[in-house]
mmCIF file of C-alpha atoms in Angstrom:
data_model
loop_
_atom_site.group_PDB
_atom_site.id
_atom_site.type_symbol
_atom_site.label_atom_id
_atom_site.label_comp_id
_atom_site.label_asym_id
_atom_site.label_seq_id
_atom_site.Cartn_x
_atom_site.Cartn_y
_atom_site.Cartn_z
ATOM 1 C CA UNK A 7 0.000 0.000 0.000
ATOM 2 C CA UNK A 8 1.308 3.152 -1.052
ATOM 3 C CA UNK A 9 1.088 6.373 1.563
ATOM 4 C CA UNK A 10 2.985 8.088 4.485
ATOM 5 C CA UNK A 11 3.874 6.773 8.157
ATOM 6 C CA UNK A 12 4.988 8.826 11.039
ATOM 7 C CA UNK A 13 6.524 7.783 14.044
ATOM 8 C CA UNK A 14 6.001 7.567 17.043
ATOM 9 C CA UNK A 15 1.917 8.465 17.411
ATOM 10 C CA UNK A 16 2.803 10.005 20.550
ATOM 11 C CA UNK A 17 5.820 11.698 22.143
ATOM 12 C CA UNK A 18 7.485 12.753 25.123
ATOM 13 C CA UNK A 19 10.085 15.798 25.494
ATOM 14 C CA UNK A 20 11.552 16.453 28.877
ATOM 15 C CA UNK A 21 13.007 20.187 29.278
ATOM 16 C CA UNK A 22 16.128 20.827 27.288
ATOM 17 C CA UNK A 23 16.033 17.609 25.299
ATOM 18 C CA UNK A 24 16.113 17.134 21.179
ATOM 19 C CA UNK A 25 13.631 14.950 19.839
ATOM 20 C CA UNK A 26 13.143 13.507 16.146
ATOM 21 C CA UNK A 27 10.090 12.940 14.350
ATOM 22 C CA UNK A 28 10.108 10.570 11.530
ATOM 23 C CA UNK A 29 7.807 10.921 8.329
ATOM 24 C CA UNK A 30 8.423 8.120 4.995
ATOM 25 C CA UNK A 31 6.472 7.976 2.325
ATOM 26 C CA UNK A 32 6.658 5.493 -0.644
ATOM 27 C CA UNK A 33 4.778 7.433 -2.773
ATOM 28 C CA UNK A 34 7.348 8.570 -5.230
ATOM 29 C CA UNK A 35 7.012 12.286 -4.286
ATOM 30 C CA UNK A 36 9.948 14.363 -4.448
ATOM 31 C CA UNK A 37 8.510 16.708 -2.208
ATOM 32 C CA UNK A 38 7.548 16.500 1.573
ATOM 33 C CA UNK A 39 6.617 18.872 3.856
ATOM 34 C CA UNK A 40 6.116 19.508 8.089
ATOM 35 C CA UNK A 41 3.258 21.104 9.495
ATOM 36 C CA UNK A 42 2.419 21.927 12.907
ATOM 37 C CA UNK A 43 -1.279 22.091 14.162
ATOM 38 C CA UNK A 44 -1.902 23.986 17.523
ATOM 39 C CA UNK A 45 -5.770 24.071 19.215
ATOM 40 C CA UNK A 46 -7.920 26.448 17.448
ATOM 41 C CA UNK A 47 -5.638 27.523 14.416
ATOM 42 C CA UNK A 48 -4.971 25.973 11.001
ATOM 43 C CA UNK A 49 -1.605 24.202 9.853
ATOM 44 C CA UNK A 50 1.364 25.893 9.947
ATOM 45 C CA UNK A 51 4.275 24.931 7.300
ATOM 46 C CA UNK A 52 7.660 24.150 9.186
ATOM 47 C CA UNK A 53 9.993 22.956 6.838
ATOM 48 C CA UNK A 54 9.592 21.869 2.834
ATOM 49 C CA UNK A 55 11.700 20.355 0.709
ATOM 50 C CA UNK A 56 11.051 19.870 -2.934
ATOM 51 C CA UNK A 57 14.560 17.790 -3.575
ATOM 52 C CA UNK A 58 16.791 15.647 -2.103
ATOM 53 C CA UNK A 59 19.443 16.893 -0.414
ATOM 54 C CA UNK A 60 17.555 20.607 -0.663
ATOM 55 C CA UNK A 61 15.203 21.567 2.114
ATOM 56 C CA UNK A 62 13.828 25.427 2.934
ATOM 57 C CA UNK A 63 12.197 27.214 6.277
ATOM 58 C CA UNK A 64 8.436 27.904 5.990
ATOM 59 C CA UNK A 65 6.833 30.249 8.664
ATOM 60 C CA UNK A 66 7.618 29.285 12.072
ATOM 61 C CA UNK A 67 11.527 27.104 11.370
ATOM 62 C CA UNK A 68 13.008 28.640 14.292
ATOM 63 C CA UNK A 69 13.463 25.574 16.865
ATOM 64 C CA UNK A 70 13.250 22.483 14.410
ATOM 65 C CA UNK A 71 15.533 21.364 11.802
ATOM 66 C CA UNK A 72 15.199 18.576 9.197
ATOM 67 C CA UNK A 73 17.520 16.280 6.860
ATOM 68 C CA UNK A 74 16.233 15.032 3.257
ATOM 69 C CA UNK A 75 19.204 12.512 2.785
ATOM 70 C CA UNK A 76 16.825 9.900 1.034
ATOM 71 C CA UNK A 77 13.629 10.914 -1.470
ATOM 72 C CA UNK A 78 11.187 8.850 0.896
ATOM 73 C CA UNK A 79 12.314 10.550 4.112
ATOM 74 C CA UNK A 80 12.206 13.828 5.779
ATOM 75 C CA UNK A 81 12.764 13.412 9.390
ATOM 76 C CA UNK A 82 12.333 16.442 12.008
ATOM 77 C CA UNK A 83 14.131 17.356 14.956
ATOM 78 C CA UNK A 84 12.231 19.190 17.293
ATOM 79 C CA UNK A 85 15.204 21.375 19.397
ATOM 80 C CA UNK A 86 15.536 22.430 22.395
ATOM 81 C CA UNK A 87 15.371 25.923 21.307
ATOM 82 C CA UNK A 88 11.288 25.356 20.448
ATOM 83 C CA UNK A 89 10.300 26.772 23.492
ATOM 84 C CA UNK A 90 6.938 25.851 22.602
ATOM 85 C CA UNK A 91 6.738 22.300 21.281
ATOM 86 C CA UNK A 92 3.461 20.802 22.979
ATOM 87 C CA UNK A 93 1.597 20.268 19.420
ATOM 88 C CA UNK A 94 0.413 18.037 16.695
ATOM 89 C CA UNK A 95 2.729 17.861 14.382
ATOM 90 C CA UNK A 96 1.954 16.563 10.520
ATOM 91 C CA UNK A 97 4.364 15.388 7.860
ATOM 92 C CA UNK A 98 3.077 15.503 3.902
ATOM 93 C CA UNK A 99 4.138 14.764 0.270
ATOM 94 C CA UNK A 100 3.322 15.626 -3.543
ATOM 95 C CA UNK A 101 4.583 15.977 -6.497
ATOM 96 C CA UNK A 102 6.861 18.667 -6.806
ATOM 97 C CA UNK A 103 5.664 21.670 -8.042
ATOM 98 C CA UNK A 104 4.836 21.847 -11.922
ATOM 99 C CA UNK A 105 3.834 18.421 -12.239
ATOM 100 C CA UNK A 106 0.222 19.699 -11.998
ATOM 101 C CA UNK A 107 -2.113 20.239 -8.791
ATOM 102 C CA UNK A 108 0.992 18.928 -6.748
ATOM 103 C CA UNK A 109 -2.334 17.764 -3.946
ATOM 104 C CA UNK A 110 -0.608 17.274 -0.489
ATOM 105 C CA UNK A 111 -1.125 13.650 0.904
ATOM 106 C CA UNK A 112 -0.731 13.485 4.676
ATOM 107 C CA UNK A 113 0.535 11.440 7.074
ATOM 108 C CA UNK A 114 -1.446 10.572 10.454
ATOM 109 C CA UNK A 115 0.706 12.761 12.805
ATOM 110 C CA UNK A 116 2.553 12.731 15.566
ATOM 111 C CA UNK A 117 1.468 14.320 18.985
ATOM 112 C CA UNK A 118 4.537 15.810 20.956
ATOM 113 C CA UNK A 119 4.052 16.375 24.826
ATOM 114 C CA UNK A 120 6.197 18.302 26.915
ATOM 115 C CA UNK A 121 6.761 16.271 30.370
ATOM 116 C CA UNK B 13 -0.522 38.126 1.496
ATOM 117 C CA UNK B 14 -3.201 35.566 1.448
ATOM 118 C CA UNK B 15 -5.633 34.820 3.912
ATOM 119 C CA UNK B 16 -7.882 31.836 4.479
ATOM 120 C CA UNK B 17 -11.230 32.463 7.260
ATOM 121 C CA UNK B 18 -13.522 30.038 8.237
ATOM 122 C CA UNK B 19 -16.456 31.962 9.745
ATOM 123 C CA UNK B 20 -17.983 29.113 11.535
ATOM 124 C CA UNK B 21 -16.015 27.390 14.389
ATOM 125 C CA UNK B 22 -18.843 24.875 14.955
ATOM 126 C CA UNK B 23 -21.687 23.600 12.529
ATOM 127 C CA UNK B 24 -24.237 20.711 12.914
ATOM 128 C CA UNK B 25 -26.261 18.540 11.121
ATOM 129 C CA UNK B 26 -28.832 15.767 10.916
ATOM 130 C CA UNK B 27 -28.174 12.429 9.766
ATOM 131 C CA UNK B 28 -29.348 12.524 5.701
ATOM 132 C CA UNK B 29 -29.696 16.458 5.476
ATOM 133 C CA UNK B 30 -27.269 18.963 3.891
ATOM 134 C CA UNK B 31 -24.956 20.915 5.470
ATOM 135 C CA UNK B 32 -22.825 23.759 4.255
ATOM 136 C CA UNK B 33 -19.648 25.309 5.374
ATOM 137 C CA UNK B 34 -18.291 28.272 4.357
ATOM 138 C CA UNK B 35 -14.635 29.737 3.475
ATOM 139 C CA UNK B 36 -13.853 32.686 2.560
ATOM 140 C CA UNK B 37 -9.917 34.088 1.312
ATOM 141 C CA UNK B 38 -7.834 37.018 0.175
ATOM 142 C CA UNK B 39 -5.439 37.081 -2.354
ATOM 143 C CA UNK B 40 -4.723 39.294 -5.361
ATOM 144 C CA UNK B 41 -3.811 36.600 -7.110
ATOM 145 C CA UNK B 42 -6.414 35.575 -10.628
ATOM 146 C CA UNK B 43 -4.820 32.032 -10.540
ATOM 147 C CA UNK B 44 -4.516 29.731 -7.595
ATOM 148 C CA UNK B 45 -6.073 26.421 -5.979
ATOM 149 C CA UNK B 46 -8.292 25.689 -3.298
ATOM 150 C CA UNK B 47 -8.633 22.918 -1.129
ATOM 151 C CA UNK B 48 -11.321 21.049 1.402
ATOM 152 C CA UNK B 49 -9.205 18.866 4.139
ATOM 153 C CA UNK B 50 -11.401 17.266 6.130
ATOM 154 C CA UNK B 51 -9.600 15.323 9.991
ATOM 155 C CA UNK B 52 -11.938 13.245 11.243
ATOM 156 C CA UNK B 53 -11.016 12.237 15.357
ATOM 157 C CA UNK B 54 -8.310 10.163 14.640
ATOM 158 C CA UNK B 55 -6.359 13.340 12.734
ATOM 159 C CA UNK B 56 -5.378 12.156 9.968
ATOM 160 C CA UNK B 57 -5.585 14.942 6.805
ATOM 161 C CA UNK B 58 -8.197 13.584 4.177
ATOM 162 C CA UNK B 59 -8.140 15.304 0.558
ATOM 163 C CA UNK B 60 -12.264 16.106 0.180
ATOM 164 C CA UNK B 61 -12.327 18.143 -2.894
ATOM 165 C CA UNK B 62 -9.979 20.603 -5.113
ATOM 166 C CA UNK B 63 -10.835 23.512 -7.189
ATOM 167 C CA UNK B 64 -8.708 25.133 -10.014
ATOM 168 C CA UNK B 65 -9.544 28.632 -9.902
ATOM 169 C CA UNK B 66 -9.095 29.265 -13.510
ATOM 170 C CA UNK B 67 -11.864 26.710 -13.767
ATOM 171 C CA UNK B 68 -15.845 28.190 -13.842
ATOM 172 C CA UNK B 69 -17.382 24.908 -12.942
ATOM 173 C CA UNK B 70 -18.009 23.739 -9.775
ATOM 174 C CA UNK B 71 -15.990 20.612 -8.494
ATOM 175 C CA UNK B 72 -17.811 17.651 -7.319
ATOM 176 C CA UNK B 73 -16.972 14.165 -5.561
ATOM 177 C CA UNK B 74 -19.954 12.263 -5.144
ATOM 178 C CA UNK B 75 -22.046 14.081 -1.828
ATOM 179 C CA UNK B 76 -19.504 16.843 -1.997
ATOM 180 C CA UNK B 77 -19.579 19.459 -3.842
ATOM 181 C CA UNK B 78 -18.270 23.283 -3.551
ATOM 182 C CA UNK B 79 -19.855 26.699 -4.828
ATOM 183 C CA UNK B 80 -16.923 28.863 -5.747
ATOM 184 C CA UNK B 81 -17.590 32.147 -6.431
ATOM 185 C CA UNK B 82 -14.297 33.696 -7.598
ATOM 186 C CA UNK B 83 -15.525 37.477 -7.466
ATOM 187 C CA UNK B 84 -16.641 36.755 -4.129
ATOM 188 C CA UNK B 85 -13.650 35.314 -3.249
ATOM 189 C CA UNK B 86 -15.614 32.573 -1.345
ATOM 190 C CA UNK B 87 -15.478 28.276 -1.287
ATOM 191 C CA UNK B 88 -18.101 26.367 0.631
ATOM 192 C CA UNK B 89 -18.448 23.307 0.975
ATOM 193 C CA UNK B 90 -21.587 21.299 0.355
ATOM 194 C CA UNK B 91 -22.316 18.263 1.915
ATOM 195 C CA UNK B 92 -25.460 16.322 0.919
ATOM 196 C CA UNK B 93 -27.183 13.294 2.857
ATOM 197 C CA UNK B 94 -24.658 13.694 5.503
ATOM 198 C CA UNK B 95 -23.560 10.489 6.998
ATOM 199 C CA UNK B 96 -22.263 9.580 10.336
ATOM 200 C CA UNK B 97 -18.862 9.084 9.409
ATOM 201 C CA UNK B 98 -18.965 12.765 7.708
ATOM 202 C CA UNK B 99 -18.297 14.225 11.476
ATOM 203 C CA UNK B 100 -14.347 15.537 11.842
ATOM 204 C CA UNK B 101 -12.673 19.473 11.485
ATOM 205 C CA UNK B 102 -12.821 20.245 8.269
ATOM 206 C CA UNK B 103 -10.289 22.992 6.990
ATOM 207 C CA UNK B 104 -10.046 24.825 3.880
ATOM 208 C CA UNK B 105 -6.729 25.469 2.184
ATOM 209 C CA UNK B 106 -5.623 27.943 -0.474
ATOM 210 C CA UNK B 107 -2.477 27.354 -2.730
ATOM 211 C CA UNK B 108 -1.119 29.511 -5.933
ATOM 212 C CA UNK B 109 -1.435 28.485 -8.926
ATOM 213 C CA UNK B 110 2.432 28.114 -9.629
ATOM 214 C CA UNK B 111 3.488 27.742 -5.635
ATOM 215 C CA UNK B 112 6.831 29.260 -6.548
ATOM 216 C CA UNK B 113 9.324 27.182 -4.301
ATOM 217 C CA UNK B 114 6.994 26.288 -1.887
ATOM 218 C CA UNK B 115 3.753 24.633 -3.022
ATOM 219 C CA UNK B 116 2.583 26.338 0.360
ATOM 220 C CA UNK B 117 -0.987 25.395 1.236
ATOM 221 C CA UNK B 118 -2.577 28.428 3.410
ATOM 222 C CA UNK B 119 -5.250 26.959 5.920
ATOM 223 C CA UNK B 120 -8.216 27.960 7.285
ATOM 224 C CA UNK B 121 -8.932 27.358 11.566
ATOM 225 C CA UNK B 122 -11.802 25.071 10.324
ATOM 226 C CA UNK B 123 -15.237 24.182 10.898
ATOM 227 C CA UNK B 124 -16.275 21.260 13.395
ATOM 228 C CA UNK B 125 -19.030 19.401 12.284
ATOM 229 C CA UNK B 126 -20.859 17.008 14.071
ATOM 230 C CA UNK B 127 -23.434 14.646 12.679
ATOM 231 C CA UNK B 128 -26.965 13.981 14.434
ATOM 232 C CA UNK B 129 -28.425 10.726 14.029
#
């Protein structure tokens, strides 16, 4: 079956400590993205990347980084520098842009607690 | 830059009845896409329904269906014979036409819906 996993379903982060979110897809898409949800608001884009080995900040990077070292993953590390990490947190794919529609497919998220 | 609002935080509906949810967005863009997500309680993203803006007819999947009025710079979403398993958060997304570098989708706070039996 083709799609996206994320893992784990739920995390814990104790105070000061790096965590890493993982998000494969076997899709074929070249491009993935991270999205964090928060109570109340919409998604918010993290990090894209529309290439291997080439990744760019969306609207709220500072605290996370992310590696694209293989097409079918696009793991992120949630830093200790998020001083604000307690969120849902979802991973997606498409086609890369001018392929067409380039529709996001998601994955089923990962919930990160702060202990 | 572009805005997504979903008016409603909360809508309900009967079991079999029609429901609609609105969305309404800013851009000054003439080409662009638009999107209904809908999460049901386990949170996953599901693709409902996507409209090209440069298209005049209205997109459809099966009881879905959207009325996109381009000069009114407003996307609902019609659900007909709502079922049970139609209850979730359902967000609206806008994305331009050529994305740049980004293929950014813009999102809405969305609209809970629950379904009545």
């Amino acid at each position: 079956d083709g799609g996206i996993t994320q893992s784990p379903k739920y995390l814990f982060r104790k105070e000061g400590q790096n965590v890493t979110l993982s998000c494969e897809q076997n899709l074929n898409h070249d491009a993935m993205y991270w999205y964090r949800q928060d109570p109340g608001q919409g998604l918010r884009l993290i990090y894209y990347s529309q290439i291997v080995n080439d990744f760019q900040k969306g609207d709220i990077a500072e605290g996370y980084s992310v590696s694209r070292e293989k097409k079918e993953s696009f793991p992120l590390t949630v830093t200790s520098a998020q001083k604000n990490p307690t969120a849902f947190y979802l991973c997606a794919s498409s086609f890369p842009v001018g392929d067409g529609v380039e529709t996001q497919y998601f994955g089923p998220g990962t919930r990160l607690l702060v202990l | 830059a572009q805005t997504v609002t979903q008016s409603q935080p909360e809508m309900s509906v009967q079991e079999a009845e029609t429901v609609t949810l609105s969305c309404t967005y800013d851009t000054s863009e003439s080409d662009y896409y638009l999107f209904w997500y809908k999460q049901p309680p386990s949170r996953q993203m599901i693709l409902v329904i996507r409209q090209e803006a440069y298209k005049q007819q209205n997109a459809t999947e099966n009881r879905f269906s959207v009325n996109f009025q381009k000069a009114a710079k407003s996307f609902s979403l019609k659900i007909s014979d709502s079922q049970l398993g139609d209850a979730a958060m359902y967000f609206c997304a806008y994305r331009e036409y050529y994305g740049g570098a980004t293929n950014k989708l813009i999102f809405g706070t969305g609209t809970l819906l629950a379904v009545q039996p």
